[in-house]
PDB file of C-alpha atoms in Angstrom:
ATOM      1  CA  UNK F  15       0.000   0.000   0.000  1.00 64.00           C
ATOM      2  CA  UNK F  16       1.623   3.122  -1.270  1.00 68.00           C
ATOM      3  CA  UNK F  17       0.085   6.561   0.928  1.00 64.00           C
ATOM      4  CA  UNK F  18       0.857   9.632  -0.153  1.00 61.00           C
ATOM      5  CA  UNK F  19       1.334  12.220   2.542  1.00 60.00           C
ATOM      6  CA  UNK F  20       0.790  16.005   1.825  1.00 53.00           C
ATOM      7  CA  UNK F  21       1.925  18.795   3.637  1.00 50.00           C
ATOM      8  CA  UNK F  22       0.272  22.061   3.997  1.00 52.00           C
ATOM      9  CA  UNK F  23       3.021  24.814   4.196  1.00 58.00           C
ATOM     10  CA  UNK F  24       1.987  27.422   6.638  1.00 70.00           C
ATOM     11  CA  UNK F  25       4.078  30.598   5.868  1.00 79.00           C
ATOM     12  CA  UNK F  26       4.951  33.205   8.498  1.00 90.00           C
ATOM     13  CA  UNK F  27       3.214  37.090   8.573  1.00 91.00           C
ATOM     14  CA  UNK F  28       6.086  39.216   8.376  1.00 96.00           C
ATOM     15  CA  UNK F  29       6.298  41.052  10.569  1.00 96.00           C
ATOM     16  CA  UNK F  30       5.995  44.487   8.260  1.00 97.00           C
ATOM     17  CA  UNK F  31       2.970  43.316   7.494  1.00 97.00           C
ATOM     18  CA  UNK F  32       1.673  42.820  11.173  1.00 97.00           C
ATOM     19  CA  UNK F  33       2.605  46.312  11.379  1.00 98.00           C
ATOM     20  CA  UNK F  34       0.831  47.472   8.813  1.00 98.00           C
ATOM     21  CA  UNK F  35      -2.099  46.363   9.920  1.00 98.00           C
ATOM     22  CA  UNK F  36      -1.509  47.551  13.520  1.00 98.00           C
ATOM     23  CA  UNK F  37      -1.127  51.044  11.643  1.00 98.00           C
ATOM     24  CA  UNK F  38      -4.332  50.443   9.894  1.00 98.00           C
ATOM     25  CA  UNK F  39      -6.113  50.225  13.159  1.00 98.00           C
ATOM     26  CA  UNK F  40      -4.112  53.164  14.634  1.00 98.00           C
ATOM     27  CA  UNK F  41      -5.869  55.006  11.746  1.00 98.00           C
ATOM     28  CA  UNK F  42      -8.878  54.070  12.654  1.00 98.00           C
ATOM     29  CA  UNK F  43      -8.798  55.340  15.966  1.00 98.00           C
ATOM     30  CA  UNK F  44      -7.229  58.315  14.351  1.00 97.00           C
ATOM     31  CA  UNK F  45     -10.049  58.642  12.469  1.00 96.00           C
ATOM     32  CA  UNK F  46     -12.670  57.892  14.893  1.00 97.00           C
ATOM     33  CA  UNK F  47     -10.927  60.633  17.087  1.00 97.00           C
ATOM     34  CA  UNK F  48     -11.193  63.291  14.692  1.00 96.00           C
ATOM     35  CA  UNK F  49     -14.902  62.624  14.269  1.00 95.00           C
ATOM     36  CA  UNK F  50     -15.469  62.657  17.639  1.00 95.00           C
ATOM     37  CA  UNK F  51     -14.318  66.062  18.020  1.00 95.00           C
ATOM     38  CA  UNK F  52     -15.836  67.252  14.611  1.00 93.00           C
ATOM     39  CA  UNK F  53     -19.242  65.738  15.979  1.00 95.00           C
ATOM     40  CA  UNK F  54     -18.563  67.273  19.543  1.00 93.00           C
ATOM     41  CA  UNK F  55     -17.870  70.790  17.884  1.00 93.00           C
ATOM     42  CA  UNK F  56     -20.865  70.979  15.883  1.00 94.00           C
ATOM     43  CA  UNK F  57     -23.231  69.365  18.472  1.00 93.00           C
ATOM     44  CA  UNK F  58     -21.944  72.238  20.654  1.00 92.00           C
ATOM     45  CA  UNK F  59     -22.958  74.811  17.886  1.00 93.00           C
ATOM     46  CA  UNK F  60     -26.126  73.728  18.576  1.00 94.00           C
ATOM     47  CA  UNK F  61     -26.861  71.262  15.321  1.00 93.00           C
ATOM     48  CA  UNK F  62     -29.156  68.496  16.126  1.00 94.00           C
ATOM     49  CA  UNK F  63     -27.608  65.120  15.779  1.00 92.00           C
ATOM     50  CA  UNK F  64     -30.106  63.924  13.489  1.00 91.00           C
ATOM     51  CA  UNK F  65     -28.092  65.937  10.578  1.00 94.00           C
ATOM     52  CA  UNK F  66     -25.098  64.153  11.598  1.00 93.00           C
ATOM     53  CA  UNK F  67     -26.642  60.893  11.817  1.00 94.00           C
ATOM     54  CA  UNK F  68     -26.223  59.815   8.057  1.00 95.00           C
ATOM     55  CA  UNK F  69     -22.644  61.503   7.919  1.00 93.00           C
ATOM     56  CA  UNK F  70     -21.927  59.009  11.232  1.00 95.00           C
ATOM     57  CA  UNK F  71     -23.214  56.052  10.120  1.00 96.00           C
ATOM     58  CA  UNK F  72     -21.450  56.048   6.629  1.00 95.00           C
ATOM     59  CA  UNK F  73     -17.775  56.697   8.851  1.00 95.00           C
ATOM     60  CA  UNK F  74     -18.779  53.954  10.971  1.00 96.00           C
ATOM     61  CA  UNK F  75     -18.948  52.055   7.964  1.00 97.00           C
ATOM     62  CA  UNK F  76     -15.798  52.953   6.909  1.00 96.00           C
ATOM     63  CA  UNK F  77     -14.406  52.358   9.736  1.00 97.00           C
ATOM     64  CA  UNK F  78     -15.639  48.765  10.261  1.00 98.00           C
ATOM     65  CA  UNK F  79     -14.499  47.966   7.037  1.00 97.00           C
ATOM     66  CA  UNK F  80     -10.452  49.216   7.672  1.00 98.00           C
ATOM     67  CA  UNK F  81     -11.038  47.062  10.623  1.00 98.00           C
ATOM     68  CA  UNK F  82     -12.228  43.906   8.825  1.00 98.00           C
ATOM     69  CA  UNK F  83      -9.896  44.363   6.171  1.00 98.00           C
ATOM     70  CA  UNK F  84      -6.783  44.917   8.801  1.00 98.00           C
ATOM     71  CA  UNK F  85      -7.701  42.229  10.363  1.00 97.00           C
ATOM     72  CA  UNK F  86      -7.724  39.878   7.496  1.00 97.00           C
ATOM     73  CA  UNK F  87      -4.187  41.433   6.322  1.00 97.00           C
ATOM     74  CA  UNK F  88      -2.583  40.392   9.443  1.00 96.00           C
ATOM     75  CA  UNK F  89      -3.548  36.804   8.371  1.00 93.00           C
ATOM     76  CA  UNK F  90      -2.302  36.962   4.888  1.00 92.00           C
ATOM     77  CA  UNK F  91      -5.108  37.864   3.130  1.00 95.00           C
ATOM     78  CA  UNK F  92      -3.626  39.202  -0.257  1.00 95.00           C
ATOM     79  CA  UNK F  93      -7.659  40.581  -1.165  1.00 96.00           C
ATOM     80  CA  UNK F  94      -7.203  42.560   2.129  1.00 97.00           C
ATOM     81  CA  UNK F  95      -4.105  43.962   1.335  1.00 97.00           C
ATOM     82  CA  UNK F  96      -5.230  45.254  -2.087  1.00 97.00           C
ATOM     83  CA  UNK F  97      -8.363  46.901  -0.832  1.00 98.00           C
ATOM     84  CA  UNK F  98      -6.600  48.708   1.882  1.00 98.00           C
ATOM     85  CA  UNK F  99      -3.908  49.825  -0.473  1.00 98.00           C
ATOM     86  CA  UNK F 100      -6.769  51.465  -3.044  1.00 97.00           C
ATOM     87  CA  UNK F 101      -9.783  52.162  -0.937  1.00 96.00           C
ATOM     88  CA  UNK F 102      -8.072  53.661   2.110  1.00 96.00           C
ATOM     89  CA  UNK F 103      -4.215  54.047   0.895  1.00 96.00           C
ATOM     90  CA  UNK F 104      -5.678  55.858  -1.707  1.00 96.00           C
ATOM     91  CA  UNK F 105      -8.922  57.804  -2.242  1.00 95.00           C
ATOM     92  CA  UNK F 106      -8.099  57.616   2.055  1.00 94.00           C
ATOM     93  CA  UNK F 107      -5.397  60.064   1.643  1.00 96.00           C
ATOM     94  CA  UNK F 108      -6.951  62.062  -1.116  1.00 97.00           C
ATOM     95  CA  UNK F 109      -9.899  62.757   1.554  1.00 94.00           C
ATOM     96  CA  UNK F 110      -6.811  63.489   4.457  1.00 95.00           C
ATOM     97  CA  UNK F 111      -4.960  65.729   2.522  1.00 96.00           C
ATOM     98  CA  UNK F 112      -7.190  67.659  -0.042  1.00 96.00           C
ATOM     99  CA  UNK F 113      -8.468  70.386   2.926  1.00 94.00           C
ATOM    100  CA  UNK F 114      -5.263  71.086   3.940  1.00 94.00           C
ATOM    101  CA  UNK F 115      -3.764  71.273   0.492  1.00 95.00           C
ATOM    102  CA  UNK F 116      -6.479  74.046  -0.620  1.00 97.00           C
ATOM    103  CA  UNK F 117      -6.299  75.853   2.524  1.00 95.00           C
ATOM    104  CA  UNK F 118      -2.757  76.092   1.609  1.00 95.00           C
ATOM    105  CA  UNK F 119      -3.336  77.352  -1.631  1.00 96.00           C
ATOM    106  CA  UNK F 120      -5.709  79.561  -0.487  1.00 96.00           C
ATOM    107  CA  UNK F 121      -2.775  81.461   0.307  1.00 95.00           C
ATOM    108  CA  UNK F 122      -3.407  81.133   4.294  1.00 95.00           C
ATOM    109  CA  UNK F 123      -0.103  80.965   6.675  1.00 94.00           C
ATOM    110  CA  UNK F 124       1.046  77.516   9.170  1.00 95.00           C
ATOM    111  CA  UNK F 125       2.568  79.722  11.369  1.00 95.00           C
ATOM    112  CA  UNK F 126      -0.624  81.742  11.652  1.00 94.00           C
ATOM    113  CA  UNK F 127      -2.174  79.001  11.811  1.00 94.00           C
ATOM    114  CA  UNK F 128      -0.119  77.436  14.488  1.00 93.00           C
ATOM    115  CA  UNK F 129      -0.063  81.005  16.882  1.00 94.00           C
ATOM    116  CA  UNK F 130      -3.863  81.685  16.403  1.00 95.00           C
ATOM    117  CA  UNK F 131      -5.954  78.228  16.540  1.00 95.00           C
ATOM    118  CA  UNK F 132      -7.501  76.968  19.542  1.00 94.00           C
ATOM    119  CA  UNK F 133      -7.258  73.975  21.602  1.00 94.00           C
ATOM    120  CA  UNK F 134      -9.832  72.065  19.545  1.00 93.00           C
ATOM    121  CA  UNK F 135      -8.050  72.689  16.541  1.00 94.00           C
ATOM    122  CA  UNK F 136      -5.072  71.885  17.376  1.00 95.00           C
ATOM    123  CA  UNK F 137      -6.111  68.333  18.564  1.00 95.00           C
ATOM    124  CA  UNK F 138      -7.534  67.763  15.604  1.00 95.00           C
ATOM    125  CA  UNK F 139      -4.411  68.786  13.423  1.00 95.00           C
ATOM    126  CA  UNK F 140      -2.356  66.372  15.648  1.00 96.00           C
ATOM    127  CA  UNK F 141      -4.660  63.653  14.989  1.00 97.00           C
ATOM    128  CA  UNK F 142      -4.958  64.082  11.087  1.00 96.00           C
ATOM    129  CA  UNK F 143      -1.008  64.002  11.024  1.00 97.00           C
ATOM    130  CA  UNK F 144      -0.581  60.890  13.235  1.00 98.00           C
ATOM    131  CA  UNK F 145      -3.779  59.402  10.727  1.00 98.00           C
ATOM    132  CA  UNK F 146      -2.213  60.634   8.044  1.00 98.00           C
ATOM    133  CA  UNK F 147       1.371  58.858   9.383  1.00 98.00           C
ATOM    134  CA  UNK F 148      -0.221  55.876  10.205  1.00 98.00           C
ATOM    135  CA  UNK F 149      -1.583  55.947   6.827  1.00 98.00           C
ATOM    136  CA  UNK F 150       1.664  56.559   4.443  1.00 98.00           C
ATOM    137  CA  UNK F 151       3.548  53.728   7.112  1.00 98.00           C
ATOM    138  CA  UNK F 152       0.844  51.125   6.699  1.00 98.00           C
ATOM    139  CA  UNK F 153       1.300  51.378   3.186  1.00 98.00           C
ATOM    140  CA  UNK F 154       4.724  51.372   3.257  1.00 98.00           C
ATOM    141  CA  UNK F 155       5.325  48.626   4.825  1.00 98.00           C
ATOM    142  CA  UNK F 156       2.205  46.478   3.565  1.00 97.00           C
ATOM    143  CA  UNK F 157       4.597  47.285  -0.213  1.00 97.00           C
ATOM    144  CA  UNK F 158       8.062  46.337   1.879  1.00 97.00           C
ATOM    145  CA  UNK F 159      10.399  43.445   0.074  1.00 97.00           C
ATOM    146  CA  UNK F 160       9.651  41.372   2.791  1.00 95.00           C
ATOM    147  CA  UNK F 161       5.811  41.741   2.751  1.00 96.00           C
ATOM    148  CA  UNK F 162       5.974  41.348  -1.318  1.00 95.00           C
ATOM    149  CA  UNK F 163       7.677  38.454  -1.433  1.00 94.00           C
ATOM    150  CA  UNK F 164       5.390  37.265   1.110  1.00 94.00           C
ATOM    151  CA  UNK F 165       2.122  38.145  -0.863  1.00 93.00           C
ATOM    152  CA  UNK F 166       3.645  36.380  -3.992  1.00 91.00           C
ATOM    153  CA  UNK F 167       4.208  33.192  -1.798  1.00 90.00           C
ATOM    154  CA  UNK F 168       0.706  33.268  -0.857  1.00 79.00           C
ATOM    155  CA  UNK F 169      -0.479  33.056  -4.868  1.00 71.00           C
TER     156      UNK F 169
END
């Protein structure tokens, strides 16, 4: 009787690409953060949370998503990877950077910026940059040698 044994090779995450997806989730909270303070703000100027509701519920959303999809990159997922890299890596940093970049152009000052704005405003500038960190270093590293060979392996 001739049995043939198979083995299933298990490959390793590297660990650039548990990283990654610890960034992704540090984005998240980033994220969530921000519109916590965006929601607080404009509760406080007395809008009724009903007109937030639909803007809340479609950045929950999102943000369920970056989790799944984090998630599943930490265990290899190559689909994951690809839909963080487009969806969030992305149109994501098109949506973090596209205020700022007008408001630049505008012709407005950082150093004015930086001596005039409040409290509020400054906690929210310190978030965007650590999302928008946590962002560019995710995708960094989910594109490292070590994570692309990885990916490849996993075809």
């Amino acid at each position: 009787m001739i049995t043939t044994i198979t083995t299933r090779t298990t490959l390793t995450v590297p660990d650039p690409v548990k990283a990654a997806s610890t960034l992704w989730l540090a984005a998240v909270g980033a994220g969530a953060f921000e519109a916590a303070l965006a929601v607080g703000q404009t509760l406080s100027a007395g809008t009724p949370f009903s007109e937030l509701a639909g803007g809340l519920a479609v950045r929950l959303a999102i943000f369920a998503a970056a989790v799944f999809l984090a998630v599943r990159l930490r265990q290899g997922r190559t689909w994951a990877r690809i839909a963080l890299a487009v969806s969030l890596g992305v149109f994501g940093t098109v949506s973090l950077v596209i205020e700022p970049i007008q408001w630049l152009l505008a012709g407005n000052s950082v150093a004015t910026f930086l001596t005039t704005a409040d409290a509020m405003t400054l906690a929210f500038t310190v978030s965007r940059i650590l999302h928008l960190a946590a962002v560019l270093g995710a995708m960094t590293l989910m594109f490292s040698p070590s994570s692309n060979a990885y990916f490849r392996r996993k075809r």
